[in-house]
Short mmCIF file of C-alpha atoms and ligand atoms in Angstrom, two decimals:
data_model
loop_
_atom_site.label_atom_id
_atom_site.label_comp_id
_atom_site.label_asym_id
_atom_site.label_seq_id
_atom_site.Cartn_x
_atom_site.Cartn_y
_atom_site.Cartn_z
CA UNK C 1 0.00 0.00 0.00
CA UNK C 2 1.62 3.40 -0.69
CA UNK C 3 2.12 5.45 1.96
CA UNK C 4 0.29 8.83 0.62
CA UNK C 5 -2.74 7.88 2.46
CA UNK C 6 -1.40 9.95 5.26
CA UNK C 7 -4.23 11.77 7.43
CA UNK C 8 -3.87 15.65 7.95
CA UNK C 9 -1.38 16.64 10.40
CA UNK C 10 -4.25 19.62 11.62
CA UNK C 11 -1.66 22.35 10.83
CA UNK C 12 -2.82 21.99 7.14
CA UNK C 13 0.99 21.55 5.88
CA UNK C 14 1.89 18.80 4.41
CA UNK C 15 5.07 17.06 4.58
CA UNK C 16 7.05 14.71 2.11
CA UNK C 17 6.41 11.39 2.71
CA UNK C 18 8.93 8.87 2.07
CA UNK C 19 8.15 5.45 0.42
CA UNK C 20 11.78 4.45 2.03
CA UNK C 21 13.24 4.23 5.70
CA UNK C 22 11.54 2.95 8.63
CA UNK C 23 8.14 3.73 9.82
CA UNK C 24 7.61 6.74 12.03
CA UNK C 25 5.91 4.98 15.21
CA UNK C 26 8.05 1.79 14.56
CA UNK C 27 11.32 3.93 15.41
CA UNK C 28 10.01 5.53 17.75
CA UNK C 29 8.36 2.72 19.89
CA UNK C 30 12.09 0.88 19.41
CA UNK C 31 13.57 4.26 21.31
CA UNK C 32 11.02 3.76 24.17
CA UNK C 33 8.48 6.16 23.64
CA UNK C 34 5.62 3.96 24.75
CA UNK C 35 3.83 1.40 22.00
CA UNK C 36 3.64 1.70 18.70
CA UNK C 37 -0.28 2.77 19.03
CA UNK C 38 0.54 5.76 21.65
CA UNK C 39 3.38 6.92 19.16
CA UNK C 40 0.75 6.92 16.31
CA UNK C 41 -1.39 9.06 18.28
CA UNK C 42 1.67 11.57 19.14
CA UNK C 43 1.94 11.95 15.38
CA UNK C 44 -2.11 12.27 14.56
CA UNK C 45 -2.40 14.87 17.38
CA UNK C 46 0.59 17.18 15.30
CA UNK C 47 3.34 16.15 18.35
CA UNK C 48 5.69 14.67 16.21
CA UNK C 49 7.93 16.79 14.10
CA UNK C 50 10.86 15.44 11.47
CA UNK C 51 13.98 17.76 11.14
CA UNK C 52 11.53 20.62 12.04
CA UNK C 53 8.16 19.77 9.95
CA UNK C 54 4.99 18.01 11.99
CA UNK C 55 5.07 14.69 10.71
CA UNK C 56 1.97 12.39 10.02
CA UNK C 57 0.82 9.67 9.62
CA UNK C 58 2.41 6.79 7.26
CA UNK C 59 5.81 9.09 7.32
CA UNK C 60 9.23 7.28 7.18
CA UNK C 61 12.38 8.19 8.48
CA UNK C 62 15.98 6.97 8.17
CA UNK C 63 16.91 6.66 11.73
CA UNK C 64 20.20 7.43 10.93
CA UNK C 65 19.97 10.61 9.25
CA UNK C 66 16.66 12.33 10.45
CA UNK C 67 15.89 14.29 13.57
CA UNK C 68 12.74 13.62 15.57
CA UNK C 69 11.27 16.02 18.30
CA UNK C 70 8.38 15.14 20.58
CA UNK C 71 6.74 18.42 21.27
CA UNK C 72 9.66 19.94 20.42
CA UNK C 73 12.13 18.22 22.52
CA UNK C 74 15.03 15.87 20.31
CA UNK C 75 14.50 12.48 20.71
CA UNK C 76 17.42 9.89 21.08
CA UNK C 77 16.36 7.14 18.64
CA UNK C 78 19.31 4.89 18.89
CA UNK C 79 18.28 5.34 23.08
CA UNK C 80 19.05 1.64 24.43
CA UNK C 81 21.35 0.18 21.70
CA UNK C 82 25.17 -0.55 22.58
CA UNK C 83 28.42 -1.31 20.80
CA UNK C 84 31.25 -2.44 22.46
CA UNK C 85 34.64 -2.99 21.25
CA UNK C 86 36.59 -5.43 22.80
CA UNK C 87 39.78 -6.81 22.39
CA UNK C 88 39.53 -9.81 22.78
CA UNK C 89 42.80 -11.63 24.40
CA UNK C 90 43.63 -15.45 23.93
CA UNK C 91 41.92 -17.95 26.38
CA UNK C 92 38.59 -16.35 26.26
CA UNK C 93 35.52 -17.83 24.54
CA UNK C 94 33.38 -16.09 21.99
CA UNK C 95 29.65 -17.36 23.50
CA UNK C 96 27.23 -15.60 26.07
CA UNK C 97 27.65 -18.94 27.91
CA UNK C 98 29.85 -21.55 28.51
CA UNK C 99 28.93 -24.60 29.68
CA UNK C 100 32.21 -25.90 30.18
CA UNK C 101 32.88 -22.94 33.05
CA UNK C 102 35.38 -21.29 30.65
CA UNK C 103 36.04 -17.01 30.59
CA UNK C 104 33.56 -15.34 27.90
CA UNK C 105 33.78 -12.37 26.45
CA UNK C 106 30.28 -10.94 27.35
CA UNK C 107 31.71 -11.23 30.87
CA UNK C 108 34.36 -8.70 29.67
CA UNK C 109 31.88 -5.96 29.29
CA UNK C 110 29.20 -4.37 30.87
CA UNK C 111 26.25 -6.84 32.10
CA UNK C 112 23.23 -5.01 31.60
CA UNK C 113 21.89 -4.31 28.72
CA UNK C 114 22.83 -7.81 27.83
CA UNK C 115 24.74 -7.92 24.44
CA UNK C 116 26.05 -10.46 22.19
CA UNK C 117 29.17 -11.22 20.26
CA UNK C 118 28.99 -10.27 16.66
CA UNK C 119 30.41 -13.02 14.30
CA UNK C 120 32.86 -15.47 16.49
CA UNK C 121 36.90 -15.33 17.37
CA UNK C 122 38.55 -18.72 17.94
CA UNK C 123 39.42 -19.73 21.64
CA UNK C 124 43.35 -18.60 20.75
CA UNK C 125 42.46 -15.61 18.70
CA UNK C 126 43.27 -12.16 19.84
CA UNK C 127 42.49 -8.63 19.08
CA UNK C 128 39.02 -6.81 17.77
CA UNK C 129 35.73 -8.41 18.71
CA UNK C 130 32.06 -6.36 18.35
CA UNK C 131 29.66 -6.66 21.17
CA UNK C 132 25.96 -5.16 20.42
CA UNK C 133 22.15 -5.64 21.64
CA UNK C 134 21.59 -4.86 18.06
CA UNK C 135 20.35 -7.75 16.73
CA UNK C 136 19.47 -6.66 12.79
CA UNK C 137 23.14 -5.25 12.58
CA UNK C 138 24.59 -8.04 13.81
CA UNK C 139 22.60 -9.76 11.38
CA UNK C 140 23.38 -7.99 8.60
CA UNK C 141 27.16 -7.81 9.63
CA UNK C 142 27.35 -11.76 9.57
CA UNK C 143 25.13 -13.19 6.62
CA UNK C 144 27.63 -14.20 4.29
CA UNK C 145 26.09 -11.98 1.13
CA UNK C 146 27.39 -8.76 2.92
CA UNK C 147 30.79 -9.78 4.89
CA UNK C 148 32.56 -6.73 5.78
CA UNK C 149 36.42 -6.77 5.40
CA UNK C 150 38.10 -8.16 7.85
CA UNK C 151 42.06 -7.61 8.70
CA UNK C 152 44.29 -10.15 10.91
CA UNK C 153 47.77 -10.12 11.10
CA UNK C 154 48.72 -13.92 11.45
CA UNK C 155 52.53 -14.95 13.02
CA UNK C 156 53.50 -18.23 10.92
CA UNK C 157 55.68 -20.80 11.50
CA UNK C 158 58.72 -20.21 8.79
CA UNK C 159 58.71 -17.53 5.57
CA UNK C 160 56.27 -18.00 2.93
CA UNK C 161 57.38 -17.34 -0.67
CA UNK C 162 56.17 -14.65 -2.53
CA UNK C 163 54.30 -17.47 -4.39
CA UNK C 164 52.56 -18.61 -1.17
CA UNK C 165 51.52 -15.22 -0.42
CA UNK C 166 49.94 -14.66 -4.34
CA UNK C 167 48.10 -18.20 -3.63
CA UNK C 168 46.62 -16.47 -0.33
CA UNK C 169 45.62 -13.66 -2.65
CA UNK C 170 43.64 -16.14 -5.57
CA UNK C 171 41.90 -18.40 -3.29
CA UNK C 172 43.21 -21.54 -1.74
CA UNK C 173 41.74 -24.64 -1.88
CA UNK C 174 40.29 -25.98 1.49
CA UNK C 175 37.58 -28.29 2.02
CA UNK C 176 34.81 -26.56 1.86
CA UNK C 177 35.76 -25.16 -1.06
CA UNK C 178 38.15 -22.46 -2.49
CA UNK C 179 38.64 -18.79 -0.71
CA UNK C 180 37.46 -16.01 -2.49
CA UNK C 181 40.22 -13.59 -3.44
CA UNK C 182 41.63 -11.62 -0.28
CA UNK C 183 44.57 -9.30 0.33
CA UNK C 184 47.63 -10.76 1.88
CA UNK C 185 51.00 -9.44 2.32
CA UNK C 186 54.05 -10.48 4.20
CA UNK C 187 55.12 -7.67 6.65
CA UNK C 188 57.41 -9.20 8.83
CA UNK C 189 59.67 -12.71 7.67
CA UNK C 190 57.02 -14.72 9.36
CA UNK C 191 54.17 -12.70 9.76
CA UNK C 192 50.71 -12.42 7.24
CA UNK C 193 48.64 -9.48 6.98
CA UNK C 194 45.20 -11.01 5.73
CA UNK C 195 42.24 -8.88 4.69
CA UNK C 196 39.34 -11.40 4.06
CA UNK C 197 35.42 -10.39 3.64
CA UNK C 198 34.46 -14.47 4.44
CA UNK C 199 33.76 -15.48 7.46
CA UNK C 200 34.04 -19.03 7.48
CA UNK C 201 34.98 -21.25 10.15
CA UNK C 202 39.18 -21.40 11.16
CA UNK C 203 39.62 -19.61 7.90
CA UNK C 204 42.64 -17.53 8.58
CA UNK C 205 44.66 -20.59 9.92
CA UNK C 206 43.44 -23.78 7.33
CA UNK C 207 44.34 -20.66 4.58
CA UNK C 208 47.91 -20.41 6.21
CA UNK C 209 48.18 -24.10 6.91
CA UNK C 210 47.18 -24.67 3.19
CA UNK C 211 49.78 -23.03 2.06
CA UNK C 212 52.28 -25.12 4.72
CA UNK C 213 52.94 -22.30 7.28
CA UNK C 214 50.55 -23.37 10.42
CA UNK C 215 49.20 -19.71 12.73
CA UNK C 216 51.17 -19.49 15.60
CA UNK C 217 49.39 -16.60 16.66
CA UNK C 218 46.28 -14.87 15.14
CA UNK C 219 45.27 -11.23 15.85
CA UNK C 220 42.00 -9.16 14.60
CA UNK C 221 43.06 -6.07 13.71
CA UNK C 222 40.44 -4.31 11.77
CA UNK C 223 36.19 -5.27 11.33
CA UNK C 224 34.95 -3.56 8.59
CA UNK C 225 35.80 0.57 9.63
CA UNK C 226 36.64 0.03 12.89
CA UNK C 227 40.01 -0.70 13.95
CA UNK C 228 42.05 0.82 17.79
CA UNK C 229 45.82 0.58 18.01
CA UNK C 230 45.24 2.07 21.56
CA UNK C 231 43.03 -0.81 23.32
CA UNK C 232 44.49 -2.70 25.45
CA UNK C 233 43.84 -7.08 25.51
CA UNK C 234 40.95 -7.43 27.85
CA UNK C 235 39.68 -4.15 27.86
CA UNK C 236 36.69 -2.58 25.77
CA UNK C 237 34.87 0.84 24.65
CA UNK C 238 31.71 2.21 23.00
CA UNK C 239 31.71 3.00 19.57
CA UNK C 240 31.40 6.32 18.70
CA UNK C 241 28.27 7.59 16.53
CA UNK C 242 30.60 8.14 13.69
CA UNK C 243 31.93 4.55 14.01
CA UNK C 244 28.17 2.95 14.31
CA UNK C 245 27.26 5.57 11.01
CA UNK C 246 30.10 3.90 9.13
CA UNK C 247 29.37 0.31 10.49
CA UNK C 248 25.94 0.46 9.46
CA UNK C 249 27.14 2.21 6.27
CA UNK C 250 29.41 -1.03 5.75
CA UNK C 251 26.83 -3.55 6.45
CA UNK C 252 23.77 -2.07 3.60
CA UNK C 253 20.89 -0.98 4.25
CA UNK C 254 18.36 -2.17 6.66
CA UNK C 255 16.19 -4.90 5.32
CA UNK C 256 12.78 -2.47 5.88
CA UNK C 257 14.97 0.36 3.97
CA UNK C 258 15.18 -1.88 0.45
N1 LIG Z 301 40.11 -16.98 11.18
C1 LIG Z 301 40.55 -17.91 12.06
O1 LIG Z 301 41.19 -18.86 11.66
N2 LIG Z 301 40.27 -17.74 13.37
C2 LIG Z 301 39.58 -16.70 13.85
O2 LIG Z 301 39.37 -16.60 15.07
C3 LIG Z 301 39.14 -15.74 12.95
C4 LIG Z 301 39.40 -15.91 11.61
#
C-alpha cells in the first residue's frame, strides 16, 4: 500500500512522505516512547515533528539521518542500543555462555543491557571483537552476502614465498571449497597481513596451513571501519556515533529500507 494515504497533520501543511526508511511509530516505539499505538497518536495529534516539519501519519524516516522532536524536545532514537569494542585476548571464549565454566567475552563488558558477540573469534584468537544488543546489525554484519572486510595479522611458522603469499591472494583450496580472493602481504619474515570479507569457520589458519605455514598466533586487527591501536587485551569501549554511522554504512541498508 503506498504510503500517501497519510491523514492531515491539523496544521494543514503537508510534509514529504517517504516510500523508504523505517516507519515513524516503529522507530520511535524501538527508542522507548511507549507502544507503537501511543506513538501513532503523538503523530495524529501534530506532536511529532521530522527535522523541524509536523510529521503524520504513514511518514518514514531513516533513523540514521533524520531528527525527531516530541513536542519539540530531540529524541534519542538509537536510546538503548550498545556497541562495544573489545579486544579480545587469547583464552577467552566467543559465546554468552559456557557450559564448560570457561572465561567469555560478554563477561568482559558491561552486564546489563545484555549484548552479544557479533560473528565469532577462535578460543586462541586475539584482538578486535564487536559486542551489540543490536540484533538486525549483527545480522546484517554476519550473513555471508554482505561480509565486511576483515584484517588479521597472522605470526606463521617459517617464511612463505612470494608465491605462497599470491596463492593467499587467488583463493586456496580448502575443504569446503576455495577462498574467495583476499589481500595478503608479508610484513614481517614470518608474519601475514590477511584482509578477508568471508567469514568461514578457522579460515585464517586452514588458509595459512594450506599453504604449509601453520598460525602461531592470530590477531583481529580491523572489522569492517573500525580498527584501535590504543586498546588494550581485555579491555573494551563504546563506539562512537561516527563509528556505528560507518558500520551500518558497511553492512547495507536495513532490510525495511530496500
Ligand atoms: N580466522 C581464524 O582462523 N580464526 C579466527 O578466530 C578468525 C578468523
Amino acid at each position: 500500500m503506498p504510503d500517501d494515504r497519510a491523514a492531515p497533520d491539523g496544521t494543514g501543511r503537508t510534509a514529504p512522505v517517504l516510500s523508504e526508511g523505517e516507519r515513524l511509530q516503529k522507530v520511535m516505539a524501538a527508542a522507548g516512547l511507549g507502544s507503537r499505538r501511543t506513538c501513532e497518536d503523538l503523530i495524529a495529534g501534530g506532536h511529532v515533528t521530522v527535522n523541524g516539519d509536523v510529521a503524520r501519519l504513514g511518514r518514514r524516516i531513516d533513523p540514521e539521518a533524520d531528527v525527531v522532536a516530541v513536542d519539540g524536545v530531540p529524541v534519542g532514537l538509537r536510546a538503548g542500543r550498545v556497541h562495544y569494542l573489545l579486544n579480545k585476548p587469547a583464552g577467552v571464549v566467543t559465546t554468552a555462555d559456557d557450559p564448560q565454566g570457561r572465561a567469555t567475552v560478554v563477561e568482559l563488558v558491561p552486564d546489563e543491557p545484555r549484548v552479544f558477540p557479533v560473528g565469532r573469534l577462535d578460543l586462541d584468537t586475539e584482538g578486535l571483537l564487536l559486542l551489540t544488543n543490536d540484533g538486525q546489525l549483527t545480522h546484517r554484519l554476519t550473513h555471508p552476502s554482505f561480509g565486511v572486510d576483515k584484517e588479521y595479522v597472522a605470526h606463521v611458522e617459517g617464511t612463505p614465498t612470494r608465491a605462497a603469499i599470491r596463492q593467499l591472494r587467488e583463493g586456496v583450496e580448502l575443504e569446503d571449497g576455495r577462498t574467495a580472493p583476499a589481500q595478503a602481504s608479508l610484513v614481517a619474515p614470518s608474519i601475514i597481513k590477511l584482509v578477508i570479507h568471508e567469514g568461514r569457520n578457522r579460515q585464517v589458519r586452514r588458509m595459512c596451513e594450506a599453504i604449509g605455514h601453520p598460525v602461531s598466533r592470530l590477531v583481529r586487527t580491523r572489522i569492517g571501519p573500525l580498527s584501535d591501536r590504543r586498546l588494550k587485551p581485555g579491555t573494551w569501549r563504546e563506539l562512537t556515533n561516527d563509528e556505528v554511522r560507518a558500520l551500518e554504512r558497511a553492512a547495507g541498508p536495513r532490510p525495511d529500507q530496500g
